[in-house]
XYZ file of C-alpha atoms in Angstrom:
607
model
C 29.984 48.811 -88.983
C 32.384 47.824 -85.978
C 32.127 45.269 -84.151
C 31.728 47.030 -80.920
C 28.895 49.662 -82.070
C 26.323 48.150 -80.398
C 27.988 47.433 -76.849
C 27.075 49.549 -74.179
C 29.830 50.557 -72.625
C 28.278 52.703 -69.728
C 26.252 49.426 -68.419
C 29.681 47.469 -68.607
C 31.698 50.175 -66.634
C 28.749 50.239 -63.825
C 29.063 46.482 -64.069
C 32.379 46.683 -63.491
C 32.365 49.234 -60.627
C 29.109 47.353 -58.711
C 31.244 44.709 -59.013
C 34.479 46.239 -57.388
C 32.420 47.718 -54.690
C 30.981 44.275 -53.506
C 34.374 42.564 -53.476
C 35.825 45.497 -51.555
C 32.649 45.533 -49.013
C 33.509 41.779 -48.719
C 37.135 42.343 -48.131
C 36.123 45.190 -45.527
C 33.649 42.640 -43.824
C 36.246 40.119 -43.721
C 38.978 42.118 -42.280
C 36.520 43.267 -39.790
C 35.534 39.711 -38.865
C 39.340 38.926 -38.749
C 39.956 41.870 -36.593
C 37.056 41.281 -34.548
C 37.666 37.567 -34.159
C 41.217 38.237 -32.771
C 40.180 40.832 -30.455
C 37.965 38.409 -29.021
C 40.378 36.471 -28.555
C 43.657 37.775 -27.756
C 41.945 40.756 -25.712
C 38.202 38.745 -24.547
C 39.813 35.490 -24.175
C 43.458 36.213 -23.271
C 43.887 34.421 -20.144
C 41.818 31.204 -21.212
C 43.607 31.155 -24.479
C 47.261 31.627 -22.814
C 46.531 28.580 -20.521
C 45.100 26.148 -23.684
C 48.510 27.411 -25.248
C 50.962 26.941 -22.144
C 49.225 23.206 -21.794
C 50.099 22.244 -25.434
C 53.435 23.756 -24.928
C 54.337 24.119 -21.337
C 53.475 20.595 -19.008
C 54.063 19.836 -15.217
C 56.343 16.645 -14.595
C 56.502 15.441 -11.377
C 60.130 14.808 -9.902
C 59.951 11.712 -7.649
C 62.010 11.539 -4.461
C 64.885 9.731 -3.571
C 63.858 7.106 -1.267
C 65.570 7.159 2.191
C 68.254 4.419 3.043
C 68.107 1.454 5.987
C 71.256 0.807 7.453
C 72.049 -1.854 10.118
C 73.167 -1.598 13.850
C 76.711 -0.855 12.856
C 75.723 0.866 9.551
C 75.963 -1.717 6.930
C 73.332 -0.465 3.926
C 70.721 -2.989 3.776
C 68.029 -1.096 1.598
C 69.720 1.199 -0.999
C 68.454 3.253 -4.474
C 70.471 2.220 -8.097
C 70.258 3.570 -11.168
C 68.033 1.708 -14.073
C 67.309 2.903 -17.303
C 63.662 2.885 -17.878
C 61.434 3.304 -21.472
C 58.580 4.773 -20.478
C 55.381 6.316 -22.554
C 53.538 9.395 -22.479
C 50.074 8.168 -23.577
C 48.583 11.810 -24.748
C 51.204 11.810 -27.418
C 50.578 8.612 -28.970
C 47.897 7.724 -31.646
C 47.695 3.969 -31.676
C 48.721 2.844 -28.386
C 48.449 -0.770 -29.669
C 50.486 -0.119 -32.856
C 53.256 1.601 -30.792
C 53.367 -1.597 -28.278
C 53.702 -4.259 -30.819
C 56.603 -1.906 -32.578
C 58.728 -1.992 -29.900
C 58.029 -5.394 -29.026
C 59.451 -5.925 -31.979
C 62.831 -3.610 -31.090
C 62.844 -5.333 -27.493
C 61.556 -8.262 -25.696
C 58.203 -6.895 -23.793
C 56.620 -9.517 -21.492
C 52.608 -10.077 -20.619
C 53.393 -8.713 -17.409
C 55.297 -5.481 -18.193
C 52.557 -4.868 -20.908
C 49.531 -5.451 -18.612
C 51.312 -3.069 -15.558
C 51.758 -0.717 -18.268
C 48.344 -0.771 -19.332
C 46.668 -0.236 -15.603
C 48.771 2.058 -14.928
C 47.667 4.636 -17.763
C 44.553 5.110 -16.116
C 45.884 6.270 -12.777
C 48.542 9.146 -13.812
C 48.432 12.858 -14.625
C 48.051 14.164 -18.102
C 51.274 13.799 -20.238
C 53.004 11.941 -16.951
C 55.012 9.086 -18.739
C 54.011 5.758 -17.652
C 57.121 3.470 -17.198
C 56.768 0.162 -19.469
C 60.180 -1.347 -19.235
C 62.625 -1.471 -16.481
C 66.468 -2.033 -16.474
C 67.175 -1.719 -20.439
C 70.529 -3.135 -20.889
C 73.198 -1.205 -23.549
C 71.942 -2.761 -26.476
C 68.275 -2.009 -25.668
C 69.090 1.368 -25.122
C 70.684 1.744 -28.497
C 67.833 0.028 -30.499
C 65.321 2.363 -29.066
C 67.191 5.327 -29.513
C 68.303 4.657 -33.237
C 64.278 4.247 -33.711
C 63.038 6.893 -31.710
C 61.715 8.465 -34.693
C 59.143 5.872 -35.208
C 58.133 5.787 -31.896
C 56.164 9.081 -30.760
C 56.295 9.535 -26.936
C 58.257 7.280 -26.490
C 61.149 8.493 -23.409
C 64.289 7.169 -22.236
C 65.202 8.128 -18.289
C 67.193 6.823 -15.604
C 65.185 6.597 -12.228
C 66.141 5.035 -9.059
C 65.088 1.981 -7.921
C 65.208 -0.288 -4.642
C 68.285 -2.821 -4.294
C 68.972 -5.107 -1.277
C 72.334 -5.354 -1.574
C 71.920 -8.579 1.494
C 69.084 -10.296 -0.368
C 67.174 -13.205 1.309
C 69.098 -12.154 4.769
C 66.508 -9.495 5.462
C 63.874 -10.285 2.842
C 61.095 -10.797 6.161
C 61.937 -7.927 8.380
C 63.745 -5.026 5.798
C 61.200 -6.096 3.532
C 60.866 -4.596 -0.076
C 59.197 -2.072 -2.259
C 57.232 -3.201 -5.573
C 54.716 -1.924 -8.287
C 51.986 0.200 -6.944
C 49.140 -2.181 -7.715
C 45.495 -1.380 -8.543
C 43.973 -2.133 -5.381
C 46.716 0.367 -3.246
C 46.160 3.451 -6.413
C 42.647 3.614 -4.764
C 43.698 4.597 -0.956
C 47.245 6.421 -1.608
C 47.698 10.278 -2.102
C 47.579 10.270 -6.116
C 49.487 13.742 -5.579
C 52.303 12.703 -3.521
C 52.949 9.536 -5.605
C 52.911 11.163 -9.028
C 55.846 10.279 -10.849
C 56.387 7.327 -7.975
C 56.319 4.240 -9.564
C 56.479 1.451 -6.266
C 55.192 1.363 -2.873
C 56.398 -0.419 0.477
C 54.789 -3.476 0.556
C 56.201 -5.764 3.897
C 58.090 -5.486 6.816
C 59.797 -2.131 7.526
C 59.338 -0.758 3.992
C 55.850 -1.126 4.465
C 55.340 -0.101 8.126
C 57.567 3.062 7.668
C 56.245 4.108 4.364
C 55.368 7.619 5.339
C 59.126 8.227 6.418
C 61.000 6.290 3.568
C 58.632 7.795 0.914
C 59.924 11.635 1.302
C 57.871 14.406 -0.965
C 57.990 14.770 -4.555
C 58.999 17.927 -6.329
C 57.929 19.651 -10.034
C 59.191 20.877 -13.153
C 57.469 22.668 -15.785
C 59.011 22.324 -19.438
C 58.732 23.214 -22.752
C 57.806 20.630 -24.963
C 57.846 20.790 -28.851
C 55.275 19.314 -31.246
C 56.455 16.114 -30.929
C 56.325 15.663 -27.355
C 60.294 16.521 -26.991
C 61.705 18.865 -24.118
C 62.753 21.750 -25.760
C 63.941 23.067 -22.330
C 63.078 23.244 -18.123
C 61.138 26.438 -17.330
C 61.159 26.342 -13.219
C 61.654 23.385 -11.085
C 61.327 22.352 -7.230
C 63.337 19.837 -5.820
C 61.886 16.991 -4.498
C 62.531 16.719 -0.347
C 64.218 12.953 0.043
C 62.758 10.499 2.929
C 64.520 9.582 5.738
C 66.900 7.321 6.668
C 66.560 4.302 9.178
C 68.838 2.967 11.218
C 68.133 -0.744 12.784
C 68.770 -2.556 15.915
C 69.507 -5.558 13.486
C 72.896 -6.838 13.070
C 73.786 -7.882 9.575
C 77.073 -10.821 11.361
C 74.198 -11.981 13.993
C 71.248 -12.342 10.945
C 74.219 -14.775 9.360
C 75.333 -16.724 12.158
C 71.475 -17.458 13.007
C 70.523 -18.617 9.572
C 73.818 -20.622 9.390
C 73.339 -22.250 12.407
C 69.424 -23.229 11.358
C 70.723 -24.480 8.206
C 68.328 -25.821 6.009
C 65.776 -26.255 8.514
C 62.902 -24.340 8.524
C 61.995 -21.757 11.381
C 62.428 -18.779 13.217
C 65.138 -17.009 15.831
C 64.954 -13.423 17.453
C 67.140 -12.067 19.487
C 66.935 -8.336 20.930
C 68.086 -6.386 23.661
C 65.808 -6.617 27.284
C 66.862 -3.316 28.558
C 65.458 -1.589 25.184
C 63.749 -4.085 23.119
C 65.972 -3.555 20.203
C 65.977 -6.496 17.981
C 69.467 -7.974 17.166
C 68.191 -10.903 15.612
C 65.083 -11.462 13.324
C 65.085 -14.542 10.631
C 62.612 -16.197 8.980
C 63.924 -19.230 7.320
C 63.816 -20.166 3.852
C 63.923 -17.106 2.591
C 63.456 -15.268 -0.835
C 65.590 -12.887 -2.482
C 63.465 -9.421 -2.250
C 65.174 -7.888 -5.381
C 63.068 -10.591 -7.368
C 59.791 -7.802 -6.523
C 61.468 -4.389 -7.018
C 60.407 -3.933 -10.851
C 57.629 -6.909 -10.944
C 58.107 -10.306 -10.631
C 57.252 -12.489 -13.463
C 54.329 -14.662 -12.578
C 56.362 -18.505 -13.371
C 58.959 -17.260 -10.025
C 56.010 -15.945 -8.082
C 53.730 -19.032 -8.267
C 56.912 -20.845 -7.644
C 57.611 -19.310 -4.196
C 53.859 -18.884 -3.589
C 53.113 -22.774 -3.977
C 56.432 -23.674 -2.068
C 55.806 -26.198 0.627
C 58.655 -24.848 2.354
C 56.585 -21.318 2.357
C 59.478 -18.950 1.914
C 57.198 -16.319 1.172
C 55.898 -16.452 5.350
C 57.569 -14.441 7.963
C 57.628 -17.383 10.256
C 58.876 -15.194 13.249
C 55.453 -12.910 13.649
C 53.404 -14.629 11.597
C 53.974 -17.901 12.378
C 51.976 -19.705 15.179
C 53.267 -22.333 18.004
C 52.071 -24.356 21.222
C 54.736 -22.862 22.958
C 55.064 -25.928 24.582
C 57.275 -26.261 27.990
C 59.063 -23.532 27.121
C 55.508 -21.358 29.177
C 56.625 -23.506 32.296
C 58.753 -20.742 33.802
C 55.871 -18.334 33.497
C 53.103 -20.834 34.789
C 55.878 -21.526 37.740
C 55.460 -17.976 38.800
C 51.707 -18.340 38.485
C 51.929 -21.112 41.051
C 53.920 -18.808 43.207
C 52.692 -15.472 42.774
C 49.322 -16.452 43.538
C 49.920 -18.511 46.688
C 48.848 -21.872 45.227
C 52.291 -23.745 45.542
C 54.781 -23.122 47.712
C 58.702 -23.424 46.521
C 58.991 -26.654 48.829
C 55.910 -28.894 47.700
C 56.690 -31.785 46.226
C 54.735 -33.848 43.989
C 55.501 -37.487 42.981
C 55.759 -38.045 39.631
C 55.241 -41.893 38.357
C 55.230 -41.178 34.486
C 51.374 -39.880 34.090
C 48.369 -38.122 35.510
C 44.878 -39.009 35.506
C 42.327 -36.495 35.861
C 39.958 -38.217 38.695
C 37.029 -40.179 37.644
C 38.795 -40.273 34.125
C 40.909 -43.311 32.941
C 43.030 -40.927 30.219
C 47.145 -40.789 31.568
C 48.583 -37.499 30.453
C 52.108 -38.618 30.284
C 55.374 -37.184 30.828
C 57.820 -36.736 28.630
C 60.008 -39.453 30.554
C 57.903 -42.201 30.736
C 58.810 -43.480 33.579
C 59.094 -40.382 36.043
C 60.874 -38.769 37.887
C 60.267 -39.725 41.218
C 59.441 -36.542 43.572
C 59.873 -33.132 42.245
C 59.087 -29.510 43.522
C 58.577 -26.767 41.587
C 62.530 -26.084 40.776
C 62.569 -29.386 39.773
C 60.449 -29.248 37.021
C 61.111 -26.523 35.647
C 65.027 -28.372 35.349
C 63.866 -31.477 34.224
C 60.790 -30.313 32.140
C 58.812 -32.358 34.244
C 54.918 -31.737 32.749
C 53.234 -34.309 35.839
C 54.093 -31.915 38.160
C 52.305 -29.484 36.537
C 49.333 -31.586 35.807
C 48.433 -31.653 39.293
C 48.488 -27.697 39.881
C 45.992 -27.458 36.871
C 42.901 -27.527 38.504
C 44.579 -24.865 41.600
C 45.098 -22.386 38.729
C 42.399 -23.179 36.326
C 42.009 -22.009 32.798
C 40.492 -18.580 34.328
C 43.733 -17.586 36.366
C 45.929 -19.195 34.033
C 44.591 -17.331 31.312
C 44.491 -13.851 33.015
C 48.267 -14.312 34.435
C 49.743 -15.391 31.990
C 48.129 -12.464 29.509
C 50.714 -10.361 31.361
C 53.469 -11.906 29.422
C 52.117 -11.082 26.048
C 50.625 -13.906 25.059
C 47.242 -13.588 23.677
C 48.083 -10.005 21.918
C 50.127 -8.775 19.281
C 53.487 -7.635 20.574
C 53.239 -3.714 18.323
C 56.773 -4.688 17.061
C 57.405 -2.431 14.042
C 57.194 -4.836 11.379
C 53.343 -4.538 10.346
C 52.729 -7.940 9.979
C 52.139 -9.863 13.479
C 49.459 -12.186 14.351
C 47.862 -12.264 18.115
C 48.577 -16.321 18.628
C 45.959 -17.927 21.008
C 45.504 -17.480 24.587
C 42.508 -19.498 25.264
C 39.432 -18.883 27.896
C 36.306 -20.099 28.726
C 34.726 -17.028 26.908
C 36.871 -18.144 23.859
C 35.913 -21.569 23.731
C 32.374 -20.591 24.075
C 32.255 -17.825 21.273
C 34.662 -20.237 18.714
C 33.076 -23.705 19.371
C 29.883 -23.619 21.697
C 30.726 -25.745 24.141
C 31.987 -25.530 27.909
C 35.586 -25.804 29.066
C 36.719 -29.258 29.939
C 39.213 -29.597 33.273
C 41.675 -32.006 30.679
C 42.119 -29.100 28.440
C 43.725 -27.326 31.669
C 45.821 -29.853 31.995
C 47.341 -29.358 28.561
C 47.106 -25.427 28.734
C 49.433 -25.366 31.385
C 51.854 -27.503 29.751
C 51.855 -24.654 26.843
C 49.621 -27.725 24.559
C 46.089 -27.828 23.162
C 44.923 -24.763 21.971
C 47.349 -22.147 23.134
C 49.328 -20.447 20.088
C 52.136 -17.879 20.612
C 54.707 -16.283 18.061
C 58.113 -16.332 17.865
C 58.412 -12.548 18.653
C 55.781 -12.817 21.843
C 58.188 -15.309 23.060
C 61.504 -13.473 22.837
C 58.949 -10.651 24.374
C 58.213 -12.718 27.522
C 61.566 -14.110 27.949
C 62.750 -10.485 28.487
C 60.053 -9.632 30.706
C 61.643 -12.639 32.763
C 64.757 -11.192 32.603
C 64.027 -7.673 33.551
C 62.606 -9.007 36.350
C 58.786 -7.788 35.498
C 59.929 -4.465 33.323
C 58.069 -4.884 30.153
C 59.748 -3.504 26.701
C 58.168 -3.484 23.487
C 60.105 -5.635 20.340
C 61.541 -2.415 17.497
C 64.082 -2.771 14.836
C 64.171 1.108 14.320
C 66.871 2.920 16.548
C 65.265 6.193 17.777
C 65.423 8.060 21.185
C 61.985 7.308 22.037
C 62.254 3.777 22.280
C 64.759 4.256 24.954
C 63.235 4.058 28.933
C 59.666 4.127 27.328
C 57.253 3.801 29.741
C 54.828 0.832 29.799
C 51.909 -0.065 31.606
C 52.363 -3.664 31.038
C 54.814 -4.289 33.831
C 54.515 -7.630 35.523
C 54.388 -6.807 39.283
C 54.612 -10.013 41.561
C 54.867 -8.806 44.992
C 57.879 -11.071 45.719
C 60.956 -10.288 43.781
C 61.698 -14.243 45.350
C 59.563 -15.823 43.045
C 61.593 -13.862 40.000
C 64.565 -15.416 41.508
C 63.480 -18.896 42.102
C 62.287 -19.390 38.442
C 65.152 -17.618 37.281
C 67.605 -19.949 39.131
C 65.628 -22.775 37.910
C 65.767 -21.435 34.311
C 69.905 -21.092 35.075
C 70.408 -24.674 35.764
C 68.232 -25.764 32.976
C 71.861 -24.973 31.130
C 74.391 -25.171 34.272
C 72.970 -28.237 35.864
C 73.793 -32.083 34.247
C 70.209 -32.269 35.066
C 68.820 -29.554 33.160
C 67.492 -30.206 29.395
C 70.008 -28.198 27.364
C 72.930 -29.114 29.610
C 74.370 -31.786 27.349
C 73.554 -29.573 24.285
C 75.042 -26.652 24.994
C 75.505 -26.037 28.300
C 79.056 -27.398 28.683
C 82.032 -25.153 28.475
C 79.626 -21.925 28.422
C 81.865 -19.189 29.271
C 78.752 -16.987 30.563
C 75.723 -17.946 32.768
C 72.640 -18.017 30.815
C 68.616 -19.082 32.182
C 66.950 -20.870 29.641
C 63.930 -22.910 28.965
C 63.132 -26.256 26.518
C 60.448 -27.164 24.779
C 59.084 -30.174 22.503
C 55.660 -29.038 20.459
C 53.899 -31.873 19.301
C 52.350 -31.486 16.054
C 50.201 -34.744 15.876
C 48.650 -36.952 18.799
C 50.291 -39.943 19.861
C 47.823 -42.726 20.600
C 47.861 -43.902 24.242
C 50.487 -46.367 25.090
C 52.228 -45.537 22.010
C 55.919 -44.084 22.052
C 56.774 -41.001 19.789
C 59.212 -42.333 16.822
C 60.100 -39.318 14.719
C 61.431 -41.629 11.960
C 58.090 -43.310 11.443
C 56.194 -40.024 10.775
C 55.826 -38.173 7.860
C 58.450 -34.889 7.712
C 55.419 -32.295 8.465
C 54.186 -33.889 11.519
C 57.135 -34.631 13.256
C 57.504 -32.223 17.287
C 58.726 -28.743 17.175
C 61.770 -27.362 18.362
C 61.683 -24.608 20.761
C 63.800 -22.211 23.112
C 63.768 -19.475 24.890
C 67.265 -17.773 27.186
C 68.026 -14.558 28.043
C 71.975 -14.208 29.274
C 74.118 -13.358 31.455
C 71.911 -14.363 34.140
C 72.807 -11.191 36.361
C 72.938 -8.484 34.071
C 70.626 -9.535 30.957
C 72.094 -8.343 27.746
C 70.552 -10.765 24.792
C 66.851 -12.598 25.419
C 66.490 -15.415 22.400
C 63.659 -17.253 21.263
C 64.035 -20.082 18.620
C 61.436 -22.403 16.752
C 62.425 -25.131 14.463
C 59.740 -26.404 12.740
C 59.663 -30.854 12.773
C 63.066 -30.215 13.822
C 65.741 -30.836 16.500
C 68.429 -28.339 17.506
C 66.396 -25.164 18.612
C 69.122 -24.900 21.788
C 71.895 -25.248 19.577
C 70.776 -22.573 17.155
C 70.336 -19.904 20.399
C 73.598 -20.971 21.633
C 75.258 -19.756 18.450
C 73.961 -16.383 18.402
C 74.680 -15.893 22.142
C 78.154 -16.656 21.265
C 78.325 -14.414 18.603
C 77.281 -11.636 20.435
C 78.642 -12.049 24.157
C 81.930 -13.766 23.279
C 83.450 -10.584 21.775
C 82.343 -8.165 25.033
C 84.085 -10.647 27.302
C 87.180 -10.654 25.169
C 87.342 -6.808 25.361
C 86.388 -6.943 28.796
C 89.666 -8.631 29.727
């Protein structure tokens, strides 16, 4: 029989055919399920599904903008924008953050510091917003990076602009500079408007006129490919640039004021009394401010930070002074303007005071006096035993309330951001700091500018030109701009008597003019232009009674402050100066120099 006789071929064929059915009834459910699935969602889910695809493929990158320039009186550029080529990292396309660091740290040199700024800076940015890890990649950096670009996934290459100070250390306190938005400033700034922003303003002028500088950022959108490359720019919106600023500051005056302090350390300012613009503003030593622009490396940081010499302080606003003698002319009109002295008294001056009832001599600077003196007189000679005895007339009440007038006490609202209020002290103030009454002997020293009373550098150029203006008060700015120009104040120092201006002022002349005077053998000989000045000696330590002052047997740091204060020509005030030397001689000198510089030329053309 065949072999085949007993199959049963119908069963098979329905087999077969149950068979073909199910598979097709599978195939039908699965195209439906396909069908269905992208109906849901290219129809369902369109828009949701278009924007997951246009963020894998399309991403916003912020277009930073270009910082705004500072120029000098006669439009030198002292803060400017260069080009540096900067690696930089888009985190959401790496894998191994780690792995990726320690390759190209093995391409490059990569320091702690550029690694750890790196690192806190991830968490602060935008989604796919590279995060700059290296600044200022020289040729050969370049090259190695972009020969292994292929081993290093979001990795970029861009040119940015970044802050340079083509003067350096001349303007390092006032100019300031910009550096590495830090952890502590991502917290308060507009995340939004910094996006793609990489430094901030962080002293002086940079800092104070951030908001101006800064300008508004812009977008693009691109395309990127799968490996995180721009395939091409889809729309874009330029950034709007900050402003420019122009200064009062004049680059030739900054130079011949920290040549003539040498290395010495202090502070000179120098502005204009008819509109408070600020010629002059030094801080010396100095730093270079370049040195903070990308990050500073934390060996040169610690270095200037640790400096004995400070370099890092802006001695002119920040740093605090007895003002010394140089508050005579000021406690002169106090005397005057409030009818406790008269112009003619005399007083007779045998080398000291004595408080009665007490035993203690405050002493005069000339140790054996000299002789009778009015009020004219010592302001000339610097007498201080003169103004010992009108101590307890004007006590530490009116003396402190006058003299407030003059700025003392308060910060001056110079544009700079960084000012400190120095010390006018007060009853109220000694009770509140120390709990315990005022003592008549500290009034004797108060009015001498000694004990307790601190100014600044800045509040002194401020009062001088309140003494030269005759009462009209101007506020210290380095910015030009129209407002500062006639801007009314309500600080005006109103006397009564425009006599008592001119008796101080007179007095203040011949401090220079006269062979009596205290800078007359300094600098006042062969001055081709009448200038009103004032001296003044801080001390920094006590001398012990009976003892005489020998600079050369103290240590450096507590050797007497040098101070000065002029405003010139006498009769039409152009330039108001304040210097401090710091356990230093020479203060006169140094203001002498810079009124030179600047009046010399107008009387040549004036010829």
């Amino acid at each position: 029989m065949p072999a085949d006789a007993f199959k049963d071929h119908k069963a098979e064929a329905r087999l077969v055919n149950t068979r073909v059915w199910i598979a097709v009834v599978l195939m039908l459910l699965l195209v439906c399920g396909l069908i269905s699935r992208l109906f849901y969602l290219q129809v369902i889910r369109h828009s949701e599904m278009s924007v997951q695809s246009d963020e894998n493929r399309v991403h916003l990158r912020p277009i930073p903008p270009t910082r705004g320039l500072i120029y000098d009186a006669n439009g030198k550029l002292l803060a400017m924008n260069r080009s540096s080529r900067i690696l930089s990292i888009v985190s959401e396309r790496v894998e191994d953050t780690g792995t990726l660091l320690d390759t190209i740290g093995s391409l490059i040199p990569l320091s702690d510091s550029e690694i750890e700024s790196y690192q806190r800076r991830t968490s602060s940015v935008r989604p796919f917003e590279p995060v700059p890890l290296k600044f200022d990649l020289t040729d050969e950096e370049m090259a190695l990076i972009s020969v292994n670009q292929f081993r290093l996934p979001g990795v970029e290459l861009n040119a940015e602009l970044v802050r340079y100070y083509p003067e350096g250390k001349i303007y390092a306190h006032s100019v300031g500079y910009v550096g590495r938005i830090n952890d502590r400033e991502i917290q308060t700034i507009d995340s939004a408007r910094y996006s793609g922003t990489h430094s901030i303003g962080k002293i002086g002028l940079e800092k104070y006129y951030e908001d101006i500088l800064m300008g508004e950022p812009g977008y693009k959108e691109v395309e990127t490919n799968a490996q995180g490359r721009v395939v091409r720019v889809l729309k874009e919106v330029p950034p709007t640039p900050g402003k420019d600023l122009q200064l009062y500051l004049n680059t030739y005056l900054q130079k011949v004021a920290l040549e003539a302090i040498g290395d010495r350390r202090g502070a000179a300012i120098a502005m204009d009394p008819k509109t408070g613009g600020v010629m002059v503003m030094v801080s010396n030593p100095s730093f270079d401010p370049n040195l903070f622009v990308t990050g500073i490396d934390y060996k040169t940081y610690n270095d200037l930070n640790t400096s004995m010499e400070r370099p890092l302080y802006n001695r002119a606003s920040l740093g605090e002074y007895p003002p010394a003698s140089t508050v005579k002319p000021i406690m002169g009109l106090a005397l005057l303007s409030e009818g406790l002295v008269k112009a003619s008294d005399r007083v007779y001056d045998n080398g000291y005071f004595q408080i009665p009832g007490s035993s203690y001599r405050f002493r005069n600077w000339k140790r054996e006096g000299h002789g009778w003196v009015n009020l004219r007189d010592a302001i000339i000679l610097s007498n201080d035993v003169y103004f010992y005895n009108q101590a307890s007339k004007l006590g530490i009440d009116g003396l402190h309330d006058f003299v407030s007038q003059f700025g003392y006490g308060r910060e001056t609202g110079i544009d700079i951001g960084e000012e400190r209020p120095g010390l006018l002290p007060s009853r109220a103030w000694k009770r509140e700091h120390y709990d315990q009454p005022w003592y008549p002997g500290e009034t004797v020293n108060a009015i001498i500018g000694q004990g307790y009373m601190l100014t600044t550098p800045v509040q002194m150029v401020e009062s001088t030109a309140i003494i030269a203006n005759r009462g009209k008060h101007v506020i210290p700015t380095l910015v030009k701009s129209e407002k500062n120009l006639d801007k009314p104040s309500d600080k005006d120092v109103n006397l009564g008597s425009p006599k008592n201006w001119e008796l101080i002022i007179d007095a203040m002349e011949h401090v220079v003019s006269s062979p009596r005077g205290t800078a007359h053998w300094s600098i006042g000989r062969n001055i081709k232009y009448t200038m009103a000045a004032k001296t003044g000696t801080a001390q920094v330590v006590s001398i012990p009674q009976g003892e005489k002052y020998d600079a050369e047997k103290l240590k450096m740091y507590h050797r007497d402050h040098s101070l000065f204060i002029a405003f010139a020509p006498v009769d039409d005030p152009q330039i108001a100066i304040s210097v401090v030397l710091e356990n230093s001689k020479g203060a006169a000198n140094v203001a002498r120099k810079i009124a030179d510089a600047y009046l010399l030329p107008k009387l040549e053309e004036a010829k």
